Amino acid sequence: MRARGRTLAYAAAAGTDVALALLRRTRRRQVSKTALMPALAVAVPPRSLAPALGLAGSWAGDVALLRSDDRSFLVGLGSFSAAHLAYTAGFAARGGRPRPAHALPIAAATAATGAVLGRHAGELRAPVHGYALLIGAMAVAATGVRGPGSGRILGGALTFALSDTLLALDRFVLGERWSQAADGGVMLSYTLAQWLIHDGLHRHDRAGS
């Protein structure tokens, strides 16, 4: 299967899971959500360790978050924390210093979002704060990447931050009335973010090889 076909296959997998999330087809999502990161790995094969670890951590997080209890949420948080650490290291290895004009607003928005969401997280306040710092650091590191693919990498990092914000709002703030739409929004932004990050890294690494 050629690159375009593999990308379309990932887009189809992502669209299927978004639709199932909107329809609240929880049992079917055990297949569709679990297949997302393997499909992305086929569409955009990682060329180095950092994106491979990011995919692995994200896949583990996807599986954990198929359940909604607090223990599964913490496992998912830990898995995605590992993914963000891998992405942060990968961005840092491919870039220079973060750009202050971009990094400072990201850091401020991250701190504000973490503080607001932490007030609603109850006993999970500390993990939520810690996770917010990690994804903020990942987005800041993305501002330092230069060259081919850098725009996609930064766009993916920011979209990932948006996805996680929606996820936290869905879990801790929004009522049942908005939860279904929020879940679809989480998966739409999440799958887009992952593709942007990995396609950007692939383009960057291919240009440097």
Tab-separated table of C-alpha atoms in Angstrom:
chain	number	residue	atom	x	y	z
A	1	MET	CA	0.000	0.000	0.000
A	2	ARG	CA	1.432	3.378	-0.999
A	3	ALA	CA	1.871	6.295	1.398
A	4	ARG	CA	-1.322	8.038	0.293
A	5	GLY	CA	-3.330	4.869	0.709
A	6	ARG	CA	-1.877	4.272	4.168
A	7	THR	CA	-2.735	7.827	5.188
A	8	LEU	CA	-6.297	7.400	3.930
A	9	ALA	CA	-6.564	4.145	5.885
A	10	TYR	CA	-5.555	5.980	9.069
A	11	ALA	CA	-8.024	8.762	8.299
A	12	ALA	CA	-10.760	6.148	7.871
A	13	ALA	CA	-9.828	4.496	11.175
A	14	ALA	CA	-9.856	7.878	12.915
A	15	GLY	CA	-13.177	8.868	11.365
A	16	THR	CA	-14.716	5.561	12.394
A	17	ASP	CA	-13.657	5.999	16.006
A	18	VAL	CA	-14.877	9.614	16.115
A	19	ALA	CA	-18.273	8.477	14.799
A	20	LEU	CA	-18.478	5.646	17.315
A	21	ALA	CA	-17.530	8.050	20.112
A	22	LEU	CA	-20.344	10.398	19.089
A	23	LEU	CA	-22.772	7.476	18.950
A	24	ARG	CA	-21.547	6.098	22.301
A	25	ARG	CA	-20.778	2.669	20.819
A	26	THR	CA	-18.448	1.701	23.657
A	27	ARG	CA	-18.046	-1.985	22.813
A	28	ARG	CA	-17.218	-1.334	19.170
A	29	ARG	CA	-14.642	1.244	20.214
A	30	GLN	CA	-12.641	-1.511	21.889
A	31	VAL	CA	-11.651	-2.362	18.328
A	32	SER	CA	-11.633	1.049	16.633
A	33	LYS	CA	-9.735	2.947	19.329
A	34	THR	CA	-7.218	0.179	19.899
A	35	ALA	CA	-6.437	0.147	16.168
A	36	LEU	CA	-5.638	3.867	15.873
A	37	MET	CA	-1.951	3.967	16.788
A	38	PRO	CA	-1.067	0.763	14.883
A	39	ALA	CA	-2.774	2.288	11.833
A	40	LEU	CA	-0.768	5.486	12.285
A	41	ALA	CA	2.462	3.488	12.618
A	42	VAL	CA	1.701	1.896	9.245
A	43	ALA	CA	0.730	5.231	7.671
A	44	VAL	CA	3.777	7.120	8.975
A	45	PRO	CA	6.446	4.610	10.075
A	46	PRO	CA	8.617	6.100	12.841
A	47	ARG	CA	12.203	6.720	11.747
A	48	SER	CA	13.673	7.004	15.255
A	49	LEU	CA	13.105	5.948	18.858
A	50	ALA	CA	11.220	9.013	20.127
A	51	PRO	CA	8.196	8.785	17.802
A	52	ALA	CA	8.102	5.000	18.270
A	53	LEU	CA	7.924	5.439	22.045
A	54	GLY	CA	5.327	8.161	21.586
A	55	LEU	CA	3.162	5.762	19.605
A	56	ALA	CA	3.592	2.995	22.173
A	57	GLY	CA	2.703	5.236	25.117
A	58	SER	CA	-0.284	6.654	23.265
A	59	TRP	CA	-1.548	3.184	22.356
A	60	ALA	CA	-1.334	2.103	26.012
A	61	GLY	CA	-3.189	5.265	27.014
A	62	ASP	CA	-5.917	4.640	24.445
A	63	VAL	CA	-6.470	1.139	25.782
A	64	ALA	CA	-6.563	2.311	29.409
A	65	LEU	CA	-9.063	5.083	28.677
A	66	LEU	CA	-11.547	2.655	27.176
A	67	ARG	CA	-12.667	2.375	30.792
A	68	SER	CA	-13.831	5.394	32.799
A	69	ASP	CA	-12.910	4.513	36.393
A	70	ASP	CA	-10.276	6.526	38.258
A	71	ARG	CA	-7.680	3.752	38.225
A	72	SER	CA	-7.891	3.410	34.431
A	73	PHE	CA	-7.753	7.182	34.099
A	74	LEU	CA	-4.518	7.284	36.101
A	75	VAL	CA	-3.018	4.472	34.018
A	76	GLY	CA	-3.963	6.393	30.885
A	77	LEU	CA	-2.486	9.579	32.321
A	78	GLY	CA	0.764	7.773	33.055
A	79	SER	CA	0.905	6.219	29.596
A	80	PHE	CA	0.333	9.515	27.844
A	81	SER	CA	2.851	11.177	30.164
A	82	ALA	CA	5.451	8.721	28.861
A	83	ALA	CA	4.378	9.544	25.297
A	84	HIS	CA	4.732	13.274	25.903
A	85	LEU	CA	8.170	12.798	27.442
A	86	ALA	CA	9.208	10.893	24.320
A	87	TYR	CA	7.814	13.587	22.036
A	88	THR	CA	9.483	16.324	24.092
A	89	ALA	CA	12.846	14.570	23.834
A	90	GLY	CA	12.342	14.042	20.116
A	91	PHE	CA	11.495	17.697	19.505
A	92	ALA	CA	14.439	18.889	21.598
A	93	ALA	CA	16.814	16.662	19.624
A	94	ARG	CA	15.587	18.190	16.363
A	95	GLY	CA	15.431	21.835	17.341
A	96	GLY	CA	17.150	24.748	18.941
A	97	ARG	CA	15.929	26.936	21.745
A	98	PRO	CA	12.159	27.347	22.025
A	99	ARG	CA	10.907	30.560	20.467
A	100	PRO	CA	9.890	32.962	23.281
A	101	ALA	CA	7.142	34.585	21.206
A	102	HIS	CA	5.436	31.183	20.975
A	103	ALA	CA	6.651	29.506	24.144
A	104	LEU	CA	5.584	32.165	26.652
A	105	PRO	CA	1.883	32.199	25.639
A	106	ILE	CA	1.870	28.397	25.626
A	107	ALA	CA	3.377	28.262	29.121
A	108	ALA	CA	0.891	30.843	30.412
A	109	ALA	CA	-2.094	29.060	28.858
A	110	THR	CA	-0.901	25.732	30.245
A	111	ALA	CA	-0.559	27.102	33.771
A	112	ALA	CA	-3.978	28.748	33.637
A	113	THR	CA	-5.699	25.685	32.206
A	114	GLY	CA	-4.073	23.369	34.745
A	115	ALA	CA	-5.104	25.631	37.615
A	116	VAL	CA	-8.725	25.858	36.456
A	117	LEU	CA	-9.122	22.157	35.754
A	118	GLY	CA	-7.306	21.183	38.937
A	119	ARG	CA	-10.036	22.842	40.995
A	120	HIS	CA	-12.560	20.367	39.627
A	121	ALA	CA	-10.378	17.242	39.719
A	122	GLY	CA	-10.775	16.428	43.425
A	123	GLU	CA	-8.363	13.703	44.529
A	124	LEU	CA	-6.875	13.637	41.036
A	125	ARG	CA	-5.773	17.263	41.277
A	126	ALA	CA	-2.039	16.550	41.636
A	127	PRO	CA	-1.831	14.128	38.652
A	128	VAL	CA	-3.834	16.549	36.515
A	129	HIS	CA	-1.479	19.412	37.397
A	130	GLY	CA	1.565	17.266	36.647
A	131	TYR	CA	0.157	16.136	33.324
A	132	ALA	CA	-0.659	19.713	32.331
A	133	LEU	CA	2.971	20.661	32.931
A	134	LEU	CA	4.167	17.772	30.761
A	135	ILE	CA	1.991	18.600	27.788
A	136	GLY	CA	2.906	22.258	28.154
A	137	ALA	CA	6.595	21.337	28.082
A	138	MET	CA	5.983	19.199	24.992
A	139	ALA	CA	4.287	22.091	23.190
A	140	VAL	CA	7.046	24.519	24.199
A	141	ALA	CA	9.706	22.091	22.904
A	142	ALA	CA	7.839	21.914	19.590
A	143	THR	CA	8.369	25.654	19.073
A	144	GLY	CA	12.118	25.024	18.815
A	145	VAL	CA	11.963	22.627	15.881
A	146	ARG	CA	13.247	24.142	12.648
A	147	GLY	CA	13.119	23.030	9.047
A	148	PRO	CA	10.832	20.681	7.104
A	149	GLY	CA	7.803	19.489	9.024
A	150	SER	CA	8.236	22.005	11.847
A	151	GLY	CA	4.881	23.672	11.214
A	152	ARG	CA	3.077	20.353	11.393
A	153	ILE	CA	4.931	19.382	14.547
A	154	LEU	CA	3.951	22.593	16.331
A	155	GLY	CA	0.390	22.374	15.051
A	156	GLY	CA	0.173	18.786	16.274
A	157	ALA	CA	1.537	19.653	19.707
A	158	LEU	CA	-0.976	22.482	20.135
A	159	THR	CA	-3.833	20.320	18.879
A	160	PHE	CA	-2.807	17.607	21.338
A	161	ALA	CA	-3.000	20.169	24.143
A	162	LEU	CA	-6.487	21.107	22.949
A	163	SER	CA	-7.539	17.460	22.880
A	164	ASP	CA	-6.348	16.871	26.432
A	165	THR	CA	-8.105	20.027	27.613
A	166	LEU	CA	-11.357	18.761	26.108
A	167	LEU	CA	-10.790	15.393	27.768
A	168	ALA	CA	-10.335	17.021	31.174
A	169	LEU	CA	-13.387	19.233	30.658
A	170	ASP	CA	-15.411	16.176	29.690
A	171	ARG	CA	-14.345	14.252	32.781
A	172	PHE	CA	-14.363	16.954	35.440
A	173	VAL	CA	-16.508	19.888	34.324
A	174	LEU	CA	-19.110	19.163	31.658
A	175	GLY	CA	-22.359	17.455	32.439
A	176	GLU	CA	-23.848	14.476	30.626
A	177	ARG	CA	-25.594	16.807	28.192
A	178	TRP	CA	-22.285	17.838	26.599
A	179	SER	CA	-20.226	14.750	27.303
A	180	GLN	CA	-21.094	12.920	24.077
A	181	ALA	CA	-20.105	15.851	21.846
A	182	ALA	CA	-16.956	16.436	23.908
A	183	ASP	CA	-15.875	12.823	23.465
A	184	GLY	CA	-16.155	13.164	19.706
A	185	GLY	CA	-14.190	16.413	19.841
A	186	VAL	CA	-11.482	14.760	21.919
A	187	MET	CA	-10.967	11.990	19.387
A	188	LEU	CA	-11.149	14.290	16.358
A	189	SER	CA	-8.464	16.603	17.732
A	190	TYR	CA	-6.404	13.713	19.152
A	191	THR	CA	-6.197	11.742	15.921
A	192	LEU	CA	-5.384	14.902	13.953
A	193	ALA	CA	-2.702	15.873	16.473
A	194	GLN	CA	-1.011	12.489	16.302
A	195	TRP	CA	-0.928	12.534	12.505
A	196	LEU	CA	0.483	16.069	12.393
A	197	ILE	CA	3.237	15.206	14.879
A	198	HIS	CA	4.288	11.987	13.177
A	199	ASP	CA	4.012	13.289	9.635
A	200	GLY	CA	6.030	16.356	10.669
A	201	LEU	CA	8.725	14.241	12.296
A	202	HIS	CA	8.833	11.942	9.274
A	203	ARG	CA	9.293	14.884	6.914
A	204	HIS	CA	11.953	16.421	9.146
A	205	ASP	CA	13.940	13.201	9.490
A	206	ARG	CA	13.643	12.312	5.818
A	207	ALA	CA	15.003	15.713	4.816
A	208	GLY	CA	17.969	15.278	7.151
A	209	SER	CA	18.867	11.752	6.084
